[in-house]
Amino acid sequence: MSTTGEELDELDRAILELESQHWKYRGAKESAIRSRLGLSPVHYYQRLNALISSEAAARHSPMLISRLRRARSR
């Protein structure tokens, strides 16, 4: 993830794209995380959590980040 908070790198954008999809089964999402991104689910969710707090991510995908922030605050 960008340390300046100004721009998202390719992996960050790919994480947001994957997170914007709807998954019928949890295993399908975890399989996609491994195959498409080459990340473990733990690393994926750690990075996603950092993205949720990122203003760059909010500019890139405002509706998704807003939804994720609401879900995290519950």
PDB file of N, CA and C in Angstrom:
ATOM      1  N   MET A   1       0.849  -1.180   0.000  1.00  0.00           N
ATOM      2  CA  MET A   1       0.000   0.000   0.000  1.00  0.00           C
ATOM      3  C   MET A   1       0.886   1.232   0.000  1.00  0.00           C
ATOM      4  N   SER A   2       0.440   2.263  -0.610  1.00  0.00           N
ATOM      5  CA  SER A   2       1.168   3.511  -0.671  1.00  0.00           C
ATOM      6  C   SER A   2       1.380   4.065   0.729  1.00  0.00           C
ATOM      7  N   THR A   3       2.607   4.456   1.039  1.00  0.00           N
ATOM      8  CA  THR A   3       2.885   5.003   2.362  1.00  0.00           C
ATOM      9  C   THR A   3       2.481   6.460   2.465  1.00  0.00           C
ATOM     10  N   THR A   4       2.343   7.127   1.328  1.00  0.00           N
ATOM     11  CA  THR A   4       1.971   8.537   1.365  1.00  0.00           C
ATOM     12  C   THR A   4       0.463   8.725   1.464  1.00  0.00           C
ATOM     13  N   GLY A   5      -0.287   7.687   1.149  1.00  0.00           N
ATOM     14  CA  GLY A   5      -1.734   7.799   1.180  1.00  0.00           C
ATOM     15  C   GLY A   5      -2.316   8.516  -0.019  1.00  0.00           C
ATOM     16  N   GLU A   6      -1.460   8.857  -1.003  1.00  0.00           N
ATOM     17  CA  GLU A   6      -1.927   9.624  -2.148  1.00  0.00           C
ATOM     18  C   GLU A   6      -2.450   8.761  -3.275  1.00  0.00           C
ATOM     19  N   GLU A   7      -1.898   7.568  -3.434  1.00  0.00           N
ATOM     20  CA  GLU A   7      -2.274   6.732  -4.570  1.00  0.00           C
ATOM     21  C   GLU A   7      -2.215   5.261  -4.175  1.00  0.00           C
ATOM     22  N   LEU A   8      -3.091   4.487  -4.769  1.00  0.00           N
ATOM     23  CA  LEU A   8      -3.114   3.045  -4.511  1.00  0.00           C
ATOM     24  C   LEU A   8      -2.219   2.333  -5.508  1.00  0.00           C
ATOM     25  N   ASP A   9      -1.546   1.281  -5.044  1.00  0.00           N
ATOM     26  CA  ASP A   9      -0.759   0.488  -5.982  1.00  0.00           C
ATOM     27  C   ASP A   9      -1.659  -0.564  -6.626  1.00  0.00           C
ATOM     28  N   GLU A  10      -1.094  -1.326  -7.534  1.00  0.00           N
ATOM     29  CA  GLU A  10      -1.866  -2.302  -8.305  1.00  0.00           C
ATOM     30  C   GLU A  10      -2.520  -3.356  -7.403  1.00  0.00           C
ATOM     31  N   LEU A  11      -1.797  -3.830  -6.398  1.00  0.00           N
ATOM     32  CA  LEU A  11      -2.348  -4.831  -5.486  1.00  0.00           C
ATOM     33  C   LEU A  11      -3.521  -4.261  -4.692  1.00  0.00           C
ATOM     34  N   ASP A  12      -3.404  -3.025  -4.231  1.00  0.00           N
ATOM     35  CA  ASP A  12      -4.503  -2.397  -3.491  1.00  0.00           C
ATOM     36  C   ASP A  12      -5.755  -2.300  -4.352  1.00  0.00           C
ATOM     37  N   ARG A  13      -5.598  -1.908  -5.599  1.00  0.00           N
ATOM     38  CA  ARG A  13      -6.746  -1.813  -6.508  1.00  0.00           C
ATOM     39  C   ARG A  13      -7.351  -3.192  -6.757  1.00  0.00           C
ATOM     40  N   ALA A  14      -6.495  -4.212  -6.872  1.00  0.00           N
ATOM     41  CA  ALA A  14      -6.985  -5.581  -7.079  1.00  0.00           C
ATOM     42  C   ALA A  14      -7.741  -6.083  -5.850  1.00  0.00           C
ATOM     43  N   ILE A  15      -7.278  -5.724  -4.659  1.00  0.00           N
ATOM     44  CA  ILE A  15      -7.978  -6.099  -3.420  1.00  0.00           C
ATOM     45  C   ILE A  15      -9.355  -5.450  -3.386  1.00  0.00           C
ATOM     46  N   LEU A  16      -9.434  -4.179  -3.723  1.00  0.00           N
ATOM     47  CA  LEU A  16     -10.731  -3.494  -3.724  1.00  0.00           C
ATOM     48  C   LEU A  16     -11.668  -4.096  -4.775  1.00  0.00           C
ATOM     49  N   GLU A  17     -11.131  -4.452  -5.920  1.00  0.00           N
ATOM     50  CA  GLU A  17     -11.952  -5.089  -6.967  1.00  0.00           C
ATOM     51  C   GLU A  17     -12.501  -6.420  -6.474  1.00  0.00           C
ATOM     52  N   LEU A  18     -11.649  -7.224  -5.866  1.00  0.00           N
ATOM     53  CA  LEU A  18     -12.083  -8.524  -5.352  1.00  0.00           C
ATOM     54  C   LEU A  18     -13.118  -8.348  -4.245  1.00  0.00           C
ATOM     55  N   GLU A  19     -12.904  -7.367  -3.386  1.00  0.00           N
ATOM     56  CA  GLU A  19     -13.824  -7.138  -2.271  1.00  0.00           C
ATOM     57  C   GLU A  19     -15.178  -6.623  -2.759  1.00  0.00           C
ATOM     58  N   SER A  20     -15.214  -5.991  -3.901  1.00  0.00           N
ATOM     59  CA  SER A  20     -16.480  -5.458  -4.410  1.00  0.00           C
ATOM     60  C   SER A  20     -17.381  -6.540  -5.000  1.00  0.00           C
ATOM     61  N   GLN A  21     -16.809  -7.721  -5.230  1.00  0.00           N
ATOM     62  CA  GLN A  21     -17.598  -8.818  -5.774  1.00  0.00           C
ATOM     63  C   GLN A  21     -18.412  -9.481  -4.665  1.00  0.00           C
ATOM     64  N   HIS A  22     -19.492 -10.126  -5.062  1.00  0.00           N
ATOM     65  CA  HIS A  22     -20.332 -10.840  -4.104  1.00  0.00           C
ATOM     66  C   HIS A  22     -20.037 -12.325  -4.205  1.00  0.00           C
ATOM     67  N   TRP A  23     -19.850 -12.950  -3.059  1.00  0.00           N
ATOM     68  CA  TRP A  23     -19.459 -14.360  -3.003  1.00  0.00           C
ATOM     69  C   TRP A  23     -20.544 -15.169  -2.334  1.00  0.00           C
ATOM     70  N   LYS A  24     -20.939 -16.222  -2.991  1.00  0.00           N
ATOM     71  CA  LYS A  24     -21.971 -17.095  -2.436  1.00  0.00           C
ATOM     72  C   LYS A  24     -21.393 -17.978  -1.327  1.00  0.00           C
ATOM     73  N   TYR A  25     -20.157 -18.412  -1.508  1.00  0.00           N
ATOM     74  CA  TYR A  25     -19.506 -19.284  -0.537  1.00  0.00           C
ATOM     75  C   TYR A  25     -18.191 -18.673  -0.081  1.00  0.00           C
ATOM     76  N   ARG A  26     -17.924 -18.744   1.217  1.00  0.00           N
ATOM     77  CA  ARG A  26     -16.693 -18.184   1.766  1.00  0.00           C
ATOM     78  C   ARG A  26     -15.459 -18.842   1.144  1.00  0.00           C
ATOM     79  N   GLY A  27     -15.498 -20.124   0.945  1.00  0.00           N
ATOM     80  CA  GLY A  27     -14.357 -20.828   0.365  1.00  0.00           C
ATOM     81  C   GLY A  27     -14.005 -20.335  -1.022  1.00  0.00           C
ATOM     82  N   ALA A  28     -15.000 -19.924  -1.790  1.00  0.00           N
ATOM     83  CA  ALA A  28     -14.753 -19.412  -3.141  1.00  0.00           C
ATOM     84  C   ALA A  28     -13.949 -18.112  -3.080  1.00  0.00           C
ATOM     85  N   LYS A  29     -14.285 -17.258  -2.143  1.00  0.00           N
ATOM     86  CA  LYS A  29     -13.555 -15.991  -2.006  1.00  0.00           C
ATOM     87  C   LYS A  29     -12.120 -16.259  -1.568  1.00  0.00           C
ATOM     88  N   GLU A  30     -11.943 -17.134  -0.597  1.00  0.00           N
ATOM     89  CA  GLU A  30     -10.593 -17.435  -0.125  1.00  0.00           C
ATOM     90  C   GLU A  30      -9.745 -18.074  -1.223  1.00  0.00           C
ATOM     91  N   SER A  31     -10.355 -18.905  -2.035  1.00  0.00           N
ATOM     92  CA  SER A  31      -9.648 -19.501  -3.167  1.00  0.00           C
ATOM     93  C   SER A  31      -9.241 -18.424  -4.167  1.00  0.00           C
ATOM     94  N   ALA A  32     -10.122 -17.481  -4.423  1.00  0.00           N
ATOM     95  CA  ALA A  32      -9.817 -16.383  -5.345  1.00  0.00           C
ATOM     96  C   ALA A  32      -8.712 -15.492  -4.787  1.00  0.00           C
ATOM     97  N   ILE A  33      -8.698 -15.272  -3.487  1.00  0.00           N
ATOM     98  CA  ILE A  33      -7.640 -14.472  -2.859  1.00  0.00           C
ATOM     99  C   ILE A  33      -6.288 -15.116  -3.136  1.00  0.00           C
ATOM    100  N   ARG A  34      -6.227 -16.415  -2.947  1.00  0.00           N
ATOM    101  CA  ARG A  34      -4.954 -17.132  -3.163  1.00  0.00           C
ATOM    102  C   ARG A  34      -4.564 -17.157  -4.646  1.00  0.00           C
ATOM    103  N   SER A  35      -5.512 -17.508  -5.505  1.00  0.00           N
ATOM    104  CA  SER A  35      -5.170 -17.686  -6.920  1.00  0.00           C
ATOM    105  C   SER A  35      -4.974 -16.369  -7.667  1.00  0.00           C
ATOM    106  N   ARG A  36      -5.821 -15.392  -7.431  1.00  0.00           N
ATOM    107  CA  ARG A  36      -5.726 -14.124  -8.175  1.00  0.00           C
ATOM    108  C   ARG A  36      -4.674 -13.177  -7.624  1.00  0.00           C
ATOM    109  N   LEU A  37      -4.560 -13.148  -6.289  1.00  0.00           N
ATOM    110  CA  LEU A  37      -3.679 -12.161  -5.674  1.00  0.00           C
ATOM    111  C   LEU A  37      -2.394 -12.756  -5.114  1.00  0.00           C
ATOM    112  N   GLY A  38      -2.376 -14.069  -4.929  1.00  0.00           N
ATOM    113  CA  GLY A  38      -1.184 -14.696  -4.367  1.00  0.00           C
ATOM    114  C   GLY A  38      -0.977 -14.375  -2.898  1.00  0.00           C
ATOM    115  N   LEU A  39      -2.054 -14.067  -2.205  1.00  0.00           N
ATOM    116  CA  LEU A  39      -1.981 -13.722  -0.782  1.00  0.00           C
ATOM    117  C   LEU A  39      -2.675 -14.783   0.048  1.00  0.00           C
ATOM    118  N   SER A  40      -2.264 -14.909   1.298  1.00  0.00           N
ATOM    119  CA  SER A  40      -3.037 -15.726   2.226  1.00  0.00           C
ATOM    120  C   SER A  40      -4.257 -14.900   2.628  1.00  0.00           C
ATOM    121  N   PRO A  41      -5.344 -15.542   3.009  1.00  0.00           N
ATOM    122  CA  PRO A  41      -6.508 -14.772   3.466  1.00  0.00           C
ATOM    123  C   PRO A  41      -6.181 -13.835   4.636  1.00  0.00           C
ATOM    124  N   VAL A  42      -5.306 -14.266   5.533  1.00  0.00           N
ATOM    125  CA  VAL A  42      -4.936 -13.405   6.670  1.00  0.00           C
ATOM    126  C   VAL A  42      -4.269 -12.128   6.174  1.00  0.00           C
ATOM    127  N   HIS A  43      -3.308 -12.255   5.262  1.00  0.00           N
ATOM    128  CA  HIS A  43      -2.625 -11.073   4.737  1.00  0.00           C
ATOM    129  C   HIS A  43      -3.602 -10.185   3.952  1.00  0.00           C
ATOM    130  N   TYR A  44      -4.488 -10.809   3.200  1.00  0.00           N
ATOM    131  CA  TYR A  44      -5.505 -10.069   2.443  1.00  0.00           C
ATOM    132  C   TYR A  44      -6.341  -9.199   3.385  1.00  0.00           C
ATOM    133  N   TYR A  45      -6.856  -9.793   4.455  1.00  0.00           N
ATOM    134  CA  TYR A  45      -7.718  -9.041   5.370  1.00  0.00           C
ATOM    135  C   TYR A  45      -6.946  -7.994   6.164  1.00  0.00           C
ATOM    136  N   GLN A  46      -5.673  -8.237   6.455  1.00  0.00           N
ATOM    137  CA  GLN A  46      -4.856  -7.217   7.102  1.00  0.00           C
ATOM    138  C   GLN A  46      -4.695  -6.007   6.179  1.00  0.00           C
ATOM    139  N   ARG A  47      -4.408  -6.295   4.935  1.00  0.00           N
ATOM    140  CA  ARG A  47      -4.223  -5.207   3.968  1.00  0.00           C
ATOM    141  C   ARG A  47      -5.542  -4.492   3.692  1.00  0.00           C
ATOM    142  N   LEU A  48      -6.639  -5.247   3.596  1.00  0.00           N
ATOM    143  CA  LEU A  48      -7.952  -4.645   3.395  1.00  0.00           C
ATOM    144  C   LEU A  48      -8.304  -3.724   4.551  1.00  0.00           C
ATOM    145  N   ASN A  49      -8.006  -4.156   5.777  1.00  0.00           N
ATOM    146  CA  ASN A  49      -8.299  -3.323   6.937  1.00  0.00           C
ATOM    147  C   ASN A  49      -7.543  -1.995   6.868  1.00  0.00           C
ATOM    148  N   ALA A  50      -6.304  -2.032   6.419  1.00  0.00           N
ATOM    149  CA  ALA A  50      -5.542  -0.790   6.248  1.00  0.00           C
ATOM    150  C   ALA A  50      -6.158   0.066   5.140  1.00  0.00           C
ATOM    151  N   LEU A  51      -6.623  -0.569   4.085  1.00  0.00           N
ATOM    152  CA  LEU A  51      -7.254   0.178   2.991  1.00  0.00           C
ATOM    153  C   LEU A  51      -8.536   0.870   3.435  1.00  0.00           C
ATOM    154  N   ILE A  52      -9.288   0.231   4.312  1.00  0.00           N
ATOM    155  CA  ILE A  52     -10.542   0.817   4.786  1.00  0.00           C
ATOM    156  C   ILE A  52     -10.289   2.163   5.451  1.00  0.00           C
ATOM    157  N   SER A  53      -9.135   2.314   6.070  1.00  0.00           N
ATOM    158  CA  SER A  53      -8.779   3.574   6.734  1.00  0.00           C
ATOM    159  C   SER A  53      -8.116   4.576   5.796  1.00  0.00           C
ATOM    160  N   SER A  54      -7.830   4.173   4.596  1.00  0.00           N
ATOM    161  CA  SER A  54      -7.080   4.990   3.651  1.00  0.00           C
ATOM    162  C   SER A  54      -7.978   5.972   2.892  1.00  0.00           C
ATOM    163  N   GLU A  55      -7.554   7.217   2.862  1.00  0.00           N
ATOM    164  CA  GLU A  55      -8.279   8.214   2.075  1.00  0.00           C
ATOM    165  C   GLU A  55      -8.118   7.976   0.572  1.00  0.00           C
ATOM    166  N   ALA A  56      -6.976   7.433   0.175  1.00  0.00           N
ATOM    167  CA  ALA A  56      -6.775   7.116  -1.242  1.00  0.00           C
ATOM    168  C   ALA A  56      -7.769   6.052  -1.689  1.00  0.00           C
ATOM    169  N   ALA A  57      -8.003   5.060  -0.843  1.00  0.00           N
ATOM    170  CA  ALA A  57      -8.988   4.018  -1.167  1.00  0.00           C
ATOM    171  C   ALA A  57     -10.388   4.606  -1.215  1.00  0.00           C
ATOM    172  N   ALA A  58     -10.677   5.532  -0.310  1.00  0.00           N
ATOM    173  CA  ALA A  58     -11.995   6.175  -0.303  1.00  0.00           C
ATOM    174  C   ALA A  58     -12.223   6.987  -1.570  1.00  0.00           C
ATOM    175  N   ARG A  59     -11.176   7.598  -2.096  1.00  0.00           N
ATOM    176  CA  ARG A  59     -11.310   8.334  -3.363  1.00  0.00           C
ATOM    177  C   ARG A  59     -11.470   7.373  -4.531  1.00  0.00           C
ATOM    178  N   HIS A  60     -10.803   6.242  -4.475  1.00  0.00           N
ATOM    179  CA  HIS A  60     -10.850   5.270  -5.568  1.00  0.00           C
ATOM    180  C   HIS A  60     -12.192   4.541  -5.635  1.00  0.00           C
ATOM    181  N   SER A  61     -12.700   4.117  -4.490  1.00  0.00           N
ATOM    182  CA  SER A  61     -13.956   3.349  -4.417  1.00  0.00           C
ATOM    183  C   SER A  61     -14.801   3.852  -3.244  1.00  0.00           C
ATOM    184  N   PRO A  62     -15.383   5.033  -3.379  1.00  0.00           N
ATOM    185  CA  PRO A  62     -16.062   5.644  -2.234  1.00  0.00           C
ATOM    186  C   PRO A  62     -17.218   4.824  -1.665  1.00  0.00           C
ATOM    187  N   MET A  63     -18.030   4.230  -2.510  1.00  0.00           N
ATOM    188  CA  MET A  63     -19.176   3.474  -1.994  1.00  0.00           C
ATOM    189  C   MET A  63     -18.733   2.203  -1.282  1.00  0.00           C
ATOM    190  N   LEU A  64     -17.764   1.505  -1.851  1.00  0.00           N
ATOM    191  CA  LEU A  64     -17.250   0.288  -1.231  1.00  0.00           C
ATOM    192  C   LEU A  64     -16.610   0.602   0.114  1.00  0.00           C
ATOM    193  N   ILE A  65     -15.751   1.608   0.164  1.00  0.00           N
ATOM    194  CA  ILE A  65     -15.076   1.945   1.415  1.00  0.00           C
ATOM    195  C   ILE A  65     -16.075   2.418   2.457  1.00  0.00           C
ATOM    196  N   SER A  66     -17.069   3.173   2.047  1.00  0.00           N
ATOM    197  CA  SER A  66     -18.108   3.600   2.988  1.00  0.00           C
ATOM    198  C   SER A  66     -18.841   2.402   3.581  1.00  0.00           C
ATOM    199  N   ARG A  67     -19.184   1.436   2.734  1.00  0.00           N
ATOM    200  CA  ARG A  67     -19.871   0.231   3.208  1.00  0.00           C
ATOM    201  C   ARG A  67     -18.981  -0.563   4.167  1.00  0.00           C
ATOM    202  N   LEU A  68     -17.712  -0.701   3.817  1.00  0.00           N
ATOM    203  CA  LEU A  68     -16.790  -1.448   4.667  1.00  0.00           C
ATOM    204  C   LEU A  68     -16.535  -0.745   5.994  1.00  0.00           C
ATOM    205  N   ARG A  69     -16.468   0.588   5.966  1.00  0.00           N
ATOM    206  CA  ARG A  69     -16.307   1.331   7.221  1.00  0.00           C
ATOM    207  C   ARG A  69     -17.510   1.154   8.133  1.00  0.00           C
ATOM    208  N   ARG A  70     -18.700   1.183   7.562  1.00  0.00           N
ATOM    209  CA  ARG A  70     -19.910   0.956   8.373  1.00  0.00           C
ATOM    210  C   ARG A  70     -19.901  -0.452   8.965  1.00  0.00           C
ATOM    211  N   ALA A  71     -19.539  -1.436   8.162  1.00  0.00           N
ATOM    212  CA  ALA A  71     -19.504  -2.824   8.643  1.00  0.00           C
ATOM    213  C   ALA A  71     -18.458  -2.992   9.742  1.00  0.00           C
ATOM    214  N   ARG A  72     -17.334  -2.333   9.603  1.00  0.00           N
ATOM    215  CA  ARG A  72     -16.264  -2.444  10.611  1.00  0.00           C
ATOM    216  C   ARG A  72     -16.673  -1.794  11.927  1.00  0.00           C
ATOM    217  N   SER A  73     -17.467  -0.740  11.861  1.00  0.00           N
ATOM    218  CA  SER A  73     -17.843  -0.020  13.089  1.00  0.00           C
ATOM    219  C   SER A  73     -18.941  -0.724  13.870  1.00  0.00           C
ATOM    220  N   ARG A  74     -19.563  -1.742  13.300  1.00  0.00           N
ATOM    221  CA  ARG A  74     -20.632  -2.466  14.008  1.00  0.00           C
ATOM    222  C   ARG A  74     -20.081  -3.353  15.075  1.00  0.00           C
TER     223      ARG A  74
END
